[in-house]
Tab-separated table of C-alpha atoms in Angstrom:
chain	number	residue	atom	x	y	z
A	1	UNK	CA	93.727	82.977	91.456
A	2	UNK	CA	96.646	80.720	91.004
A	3	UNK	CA	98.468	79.673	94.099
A	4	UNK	CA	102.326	78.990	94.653
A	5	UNK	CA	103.494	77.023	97.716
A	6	UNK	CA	106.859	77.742	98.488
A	7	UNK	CA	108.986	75.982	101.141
A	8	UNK	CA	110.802	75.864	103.364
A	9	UNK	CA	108.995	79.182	104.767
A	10	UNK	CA	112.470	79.889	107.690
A	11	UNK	CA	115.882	78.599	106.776
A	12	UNK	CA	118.885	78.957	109.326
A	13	UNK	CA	122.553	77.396	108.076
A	14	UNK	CA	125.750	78.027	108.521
A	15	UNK	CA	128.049	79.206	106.100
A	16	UNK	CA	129.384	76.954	103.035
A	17	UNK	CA	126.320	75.039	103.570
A	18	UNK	CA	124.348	74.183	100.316
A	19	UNK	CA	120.387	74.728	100.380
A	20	UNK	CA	117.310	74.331	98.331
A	21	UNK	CA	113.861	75.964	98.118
A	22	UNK	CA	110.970	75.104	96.200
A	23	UNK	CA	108.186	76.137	94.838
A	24	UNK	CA	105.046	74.818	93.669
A	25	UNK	CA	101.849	74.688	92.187
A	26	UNK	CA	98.639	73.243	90.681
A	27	UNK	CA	98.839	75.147	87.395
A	28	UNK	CA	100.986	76.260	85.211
A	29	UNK	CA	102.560	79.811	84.468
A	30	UNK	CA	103.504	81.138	81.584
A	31	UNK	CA	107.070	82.045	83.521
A	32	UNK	CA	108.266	82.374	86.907
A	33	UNK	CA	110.416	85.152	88.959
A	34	UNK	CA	112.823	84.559	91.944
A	35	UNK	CA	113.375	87.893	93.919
A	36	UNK	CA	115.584	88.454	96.637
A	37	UNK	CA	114.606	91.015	99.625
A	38	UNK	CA	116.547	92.484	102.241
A	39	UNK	CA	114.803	93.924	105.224
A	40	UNK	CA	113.422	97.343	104.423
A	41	UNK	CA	114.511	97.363	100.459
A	42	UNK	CA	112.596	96.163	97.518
A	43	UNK	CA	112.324	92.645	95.972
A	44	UNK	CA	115.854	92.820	93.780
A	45	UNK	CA	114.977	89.993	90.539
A	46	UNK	CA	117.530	87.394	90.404
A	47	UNK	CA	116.396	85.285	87.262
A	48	UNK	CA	113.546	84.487	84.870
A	49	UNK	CA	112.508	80.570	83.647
A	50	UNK	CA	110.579	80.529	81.428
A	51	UNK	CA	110.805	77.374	79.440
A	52	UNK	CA	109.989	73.957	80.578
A	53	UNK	CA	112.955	71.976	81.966
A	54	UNK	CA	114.972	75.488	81.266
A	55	UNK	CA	118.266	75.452	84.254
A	56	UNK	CA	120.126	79.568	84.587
A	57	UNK	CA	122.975	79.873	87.057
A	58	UNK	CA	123.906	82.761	88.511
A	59	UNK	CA	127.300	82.395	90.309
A	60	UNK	CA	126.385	79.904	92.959
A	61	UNK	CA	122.496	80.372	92.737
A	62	UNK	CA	120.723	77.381	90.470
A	63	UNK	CA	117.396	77.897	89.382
A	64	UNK	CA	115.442	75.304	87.499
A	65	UNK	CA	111.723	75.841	85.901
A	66	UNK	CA	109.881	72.298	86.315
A	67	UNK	CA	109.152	70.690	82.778
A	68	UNK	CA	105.240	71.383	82.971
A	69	UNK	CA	105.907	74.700	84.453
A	70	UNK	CA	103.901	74.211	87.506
A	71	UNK	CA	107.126	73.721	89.401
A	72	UNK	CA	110.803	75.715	90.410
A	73	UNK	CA	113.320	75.822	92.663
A	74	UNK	CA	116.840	77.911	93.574
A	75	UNK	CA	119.550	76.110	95.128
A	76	UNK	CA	122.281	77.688	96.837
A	77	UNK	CA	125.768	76.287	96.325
A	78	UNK	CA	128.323	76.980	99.451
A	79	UNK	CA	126.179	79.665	101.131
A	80	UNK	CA	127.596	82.898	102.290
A	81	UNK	CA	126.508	85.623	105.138
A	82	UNK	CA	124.953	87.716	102.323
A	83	UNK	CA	122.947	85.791	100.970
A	84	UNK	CA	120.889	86.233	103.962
A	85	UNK	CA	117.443	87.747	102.815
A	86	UNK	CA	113.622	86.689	101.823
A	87	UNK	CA	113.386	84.656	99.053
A	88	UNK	CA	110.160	84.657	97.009
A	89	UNK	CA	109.198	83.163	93.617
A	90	UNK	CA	106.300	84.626	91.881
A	91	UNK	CA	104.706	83.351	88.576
A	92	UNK	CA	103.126	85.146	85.963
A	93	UNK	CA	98.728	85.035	85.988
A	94	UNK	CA	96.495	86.546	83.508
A	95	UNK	CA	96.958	90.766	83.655
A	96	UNK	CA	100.043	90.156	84.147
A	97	UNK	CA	99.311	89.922	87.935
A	98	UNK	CA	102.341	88.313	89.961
A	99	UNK	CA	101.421	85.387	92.396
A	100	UNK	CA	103.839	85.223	95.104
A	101	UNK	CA	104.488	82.154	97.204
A	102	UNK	CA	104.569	83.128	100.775
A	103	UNK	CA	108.682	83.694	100.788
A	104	UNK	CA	111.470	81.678	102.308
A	105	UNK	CA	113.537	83.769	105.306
A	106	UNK	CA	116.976	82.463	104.961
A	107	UNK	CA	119.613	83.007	107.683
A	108	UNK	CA	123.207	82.245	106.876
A	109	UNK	CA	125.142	82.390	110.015
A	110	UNK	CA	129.360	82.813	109.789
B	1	UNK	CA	118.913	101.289	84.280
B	2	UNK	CA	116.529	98.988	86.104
B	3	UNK	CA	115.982	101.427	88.682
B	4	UNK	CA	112.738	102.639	90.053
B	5	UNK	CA	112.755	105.718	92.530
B	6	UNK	CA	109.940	106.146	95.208
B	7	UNK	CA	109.786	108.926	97.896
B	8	UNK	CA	109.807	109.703	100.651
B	9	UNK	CA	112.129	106.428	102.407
B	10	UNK	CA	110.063	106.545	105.885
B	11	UNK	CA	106.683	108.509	106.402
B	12	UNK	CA	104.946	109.021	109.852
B	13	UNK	CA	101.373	109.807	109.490
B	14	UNK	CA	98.198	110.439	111.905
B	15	UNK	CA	95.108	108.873	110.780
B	16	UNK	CA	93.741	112.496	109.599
B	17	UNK	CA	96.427	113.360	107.662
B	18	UNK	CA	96.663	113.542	104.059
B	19	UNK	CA	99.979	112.235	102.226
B	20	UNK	CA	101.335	111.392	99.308
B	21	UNK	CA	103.365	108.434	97.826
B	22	UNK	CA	105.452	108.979	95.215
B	23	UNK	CA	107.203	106.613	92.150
B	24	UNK	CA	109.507	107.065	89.143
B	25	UNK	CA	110.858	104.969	86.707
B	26	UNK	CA	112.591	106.235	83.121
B	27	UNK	CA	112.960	102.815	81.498
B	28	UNK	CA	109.958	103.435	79.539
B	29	UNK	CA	108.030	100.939	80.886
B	30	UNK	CA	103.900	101.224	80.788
B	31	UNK	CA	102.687	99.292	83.087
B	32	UNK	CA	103.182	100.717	86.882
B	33	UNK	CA	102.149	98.242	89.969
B	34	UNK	CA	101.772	99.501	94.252
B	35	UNK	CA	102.216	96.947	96.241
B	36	UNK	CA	101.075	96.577	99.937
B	37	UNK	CA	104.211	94.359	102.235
B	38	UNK	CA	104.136	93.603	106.093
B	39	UNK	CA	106.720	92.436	107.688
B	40	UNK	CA	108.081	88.921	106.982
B	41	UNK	CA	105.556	88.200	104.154
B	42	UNK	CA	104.904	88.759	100.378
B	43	UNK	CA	103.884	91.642	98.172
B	44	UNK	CA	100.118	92.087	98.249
B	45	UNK	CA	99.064	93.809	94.714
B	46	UNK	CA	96.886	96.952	94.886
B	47	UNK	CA	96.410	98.624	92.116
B	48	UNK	CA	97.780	98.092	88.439
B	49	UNK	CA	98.317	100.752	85.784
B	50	UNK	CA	98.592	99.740	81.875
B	51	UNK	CA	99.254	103.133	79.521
B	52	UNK	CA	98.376	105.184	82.464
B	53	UNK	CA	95.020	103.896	82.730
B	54	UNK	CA	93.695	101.665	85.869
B	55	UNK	CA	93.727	98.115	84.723
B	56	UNK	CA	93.567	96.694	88.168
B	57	UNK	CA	92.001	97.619	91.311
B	58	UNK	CA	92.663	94.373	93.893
B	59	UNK	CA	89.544	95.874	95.941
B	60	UNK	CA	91.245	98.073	97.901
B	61	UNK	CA	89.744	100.520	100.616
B	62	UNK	CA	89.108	104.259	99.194
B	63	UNK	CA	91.124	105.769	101.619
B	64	UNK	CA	94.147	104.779	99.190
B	65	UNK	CA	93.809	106.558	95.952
B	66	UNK	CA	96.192	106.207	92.680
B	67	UNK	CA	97.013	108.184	90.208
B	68	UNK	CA	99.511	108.100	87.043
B	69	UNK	CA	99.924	111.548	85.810
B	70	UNK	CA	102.106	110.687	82.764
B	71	UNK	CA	103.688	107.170	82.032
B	72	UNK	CA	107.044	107.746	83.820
B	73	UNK	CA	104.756	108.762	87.472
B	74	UNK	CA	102.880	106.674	89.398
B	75	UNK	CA	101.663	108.625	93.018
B	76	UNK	CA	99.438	107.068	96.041
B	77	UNK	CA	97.394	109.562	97.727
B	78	UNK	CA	96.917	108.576	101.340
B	79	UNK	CA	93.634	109.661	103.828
B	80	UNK	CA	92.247	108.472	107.379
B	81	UNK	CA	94.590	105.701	106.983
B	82	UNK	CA	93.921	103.068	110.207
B	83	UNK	CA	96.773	101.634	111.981
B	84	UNK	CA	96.602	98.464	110.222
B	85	UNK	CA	97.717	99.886	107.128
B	86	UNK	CA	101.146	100.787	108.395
B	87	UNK	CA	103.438	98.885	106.461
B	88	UNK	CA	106.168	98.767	102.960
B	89	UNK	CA	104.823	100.156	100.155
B	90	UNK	CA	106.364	99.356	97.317
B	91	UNK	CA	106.076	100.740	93.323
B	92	UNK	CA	106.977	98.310	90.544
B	93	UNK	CA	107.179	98.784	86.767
B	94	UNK	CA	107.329	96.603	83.876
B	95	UNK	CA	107.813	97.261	79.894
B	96	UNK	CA	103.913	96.622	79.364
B	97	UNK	CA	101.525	94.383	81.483
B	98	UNK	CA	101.661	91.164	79.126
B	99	UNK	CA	103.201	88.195	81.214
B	100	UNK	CA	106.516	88.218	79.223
B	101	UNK	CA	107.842	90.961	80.842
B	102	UNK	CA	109.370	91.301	84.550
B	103	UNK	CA	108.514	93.815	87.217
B	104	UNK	CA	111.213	96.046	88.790
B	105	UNK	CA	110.733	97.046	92.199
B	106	UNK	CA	111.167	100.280	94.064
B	107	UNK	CA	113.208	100.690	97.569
B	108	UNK	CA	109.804	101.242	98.938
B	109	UNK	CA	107.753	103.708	101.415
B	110	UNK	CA	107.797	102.577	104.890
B	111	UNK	CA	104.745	103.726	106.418
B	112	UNK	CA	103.675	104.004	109.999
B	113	UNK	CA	100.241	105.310	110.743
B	114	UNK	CA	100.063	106.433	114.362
């Protein structure tokens, strides 16, 4: 099984800050998922990379797929109170099983 | 319509009952995933369906059984659960189970085995 090491695993800022989490691995996937989670709800998909070196914004969210595809992170531009939730990137294996890294709790305070 | 349904929200169950989870999804998607989620951590794959056949079966205990009576359902039938297995259970789906395609989550089943 593939593994994906995402960090940082707790993140606590305060508004309008700007943040970044990564997530990475020793092999490569065919594409990789961001999700966000709020507590008690379902993992809501944010974005899809798929191509090496590929970039997608989504409003003030940044999400870049590493060129070799082992690789991704999300930044956060001038973070607000809700985007407060669990963060977890997940990456295609063979069966089309996801690998999830282990999430990333972020806290933005007002 | 991304949407998948799952009922009931909250279940409270003894460890001798027998329940039922249930999922929904009319996107026509054929591949239907339950996931296993405690608190603060990932998704934890169970079982995977593929044209309403088990594909995947992540070695999990009998007392959780599966079945996909037609490609839109997806049920988990639930017996002399422990108290470790309280927890979110959640239902994804995706078009089919090749790795081009994303999985849409349910709201999930919170679970609490007493």
């Amino acid at each position: 099984t593939q593994l994906l090491e995402q960090s940082p695993q707790f993140l606590s800022i305060q508004e309008g800050e700007n943040l970044t989490v990564y997530c990475n691995s020793s092999s490569v996937f065919s594409s990789l998922q961001w999700y966000r989670q709020e507590p008690g709800e379902g993992p809501v998909l944010l974005v899809t990379v798929v191509t090496g070196g590929e970039v997608k914004k989504l409003k003030r969210l940044t999400f870049q797929f590493g060129d070799a595809r082992k690789d991704s992170s999300l930044h956060i531009t001038a973070a607000q109170p809700g985007d407060t939730g669990l963060y977890l990137c997940a990456g295609k294996e063979y069966g089309n099983k996801l690998v999830f890294g282990a999430g990333t709790i972020l806290r933005v305070k007002s | 319509d991304t949407e998948v349904t799952q009922t009931p929200k909250h279940l409270v169950m003894g460890m001798t009952n027998k329940k039922s989870l249930k999922c929904e999804q009319h996107m026509g998607h054929r591949a239907m995933y339950w996931y296993k989620q405690k608190a603060k951590k990932p998704p934890e794959l169970m079982f995977v369906y593929s044209y309403e056949k088990l594909s995947i079966n992540e070695s999990v205990p009998s007392r959780f059984s599966p079945e996909c009576p037609n490609s839109s359902l997806l049920n988990l039938h639930l017996h002399a659960l422990q108290p470790e297995d309280s927890a979110l259970y959640l239902c994804a789906s995706s078009y089919t189970s090749a790795p081009t395609y994303e999985q849409y989550f349910g709201p999930g089943t919170r679970l609490t085995v007493t």
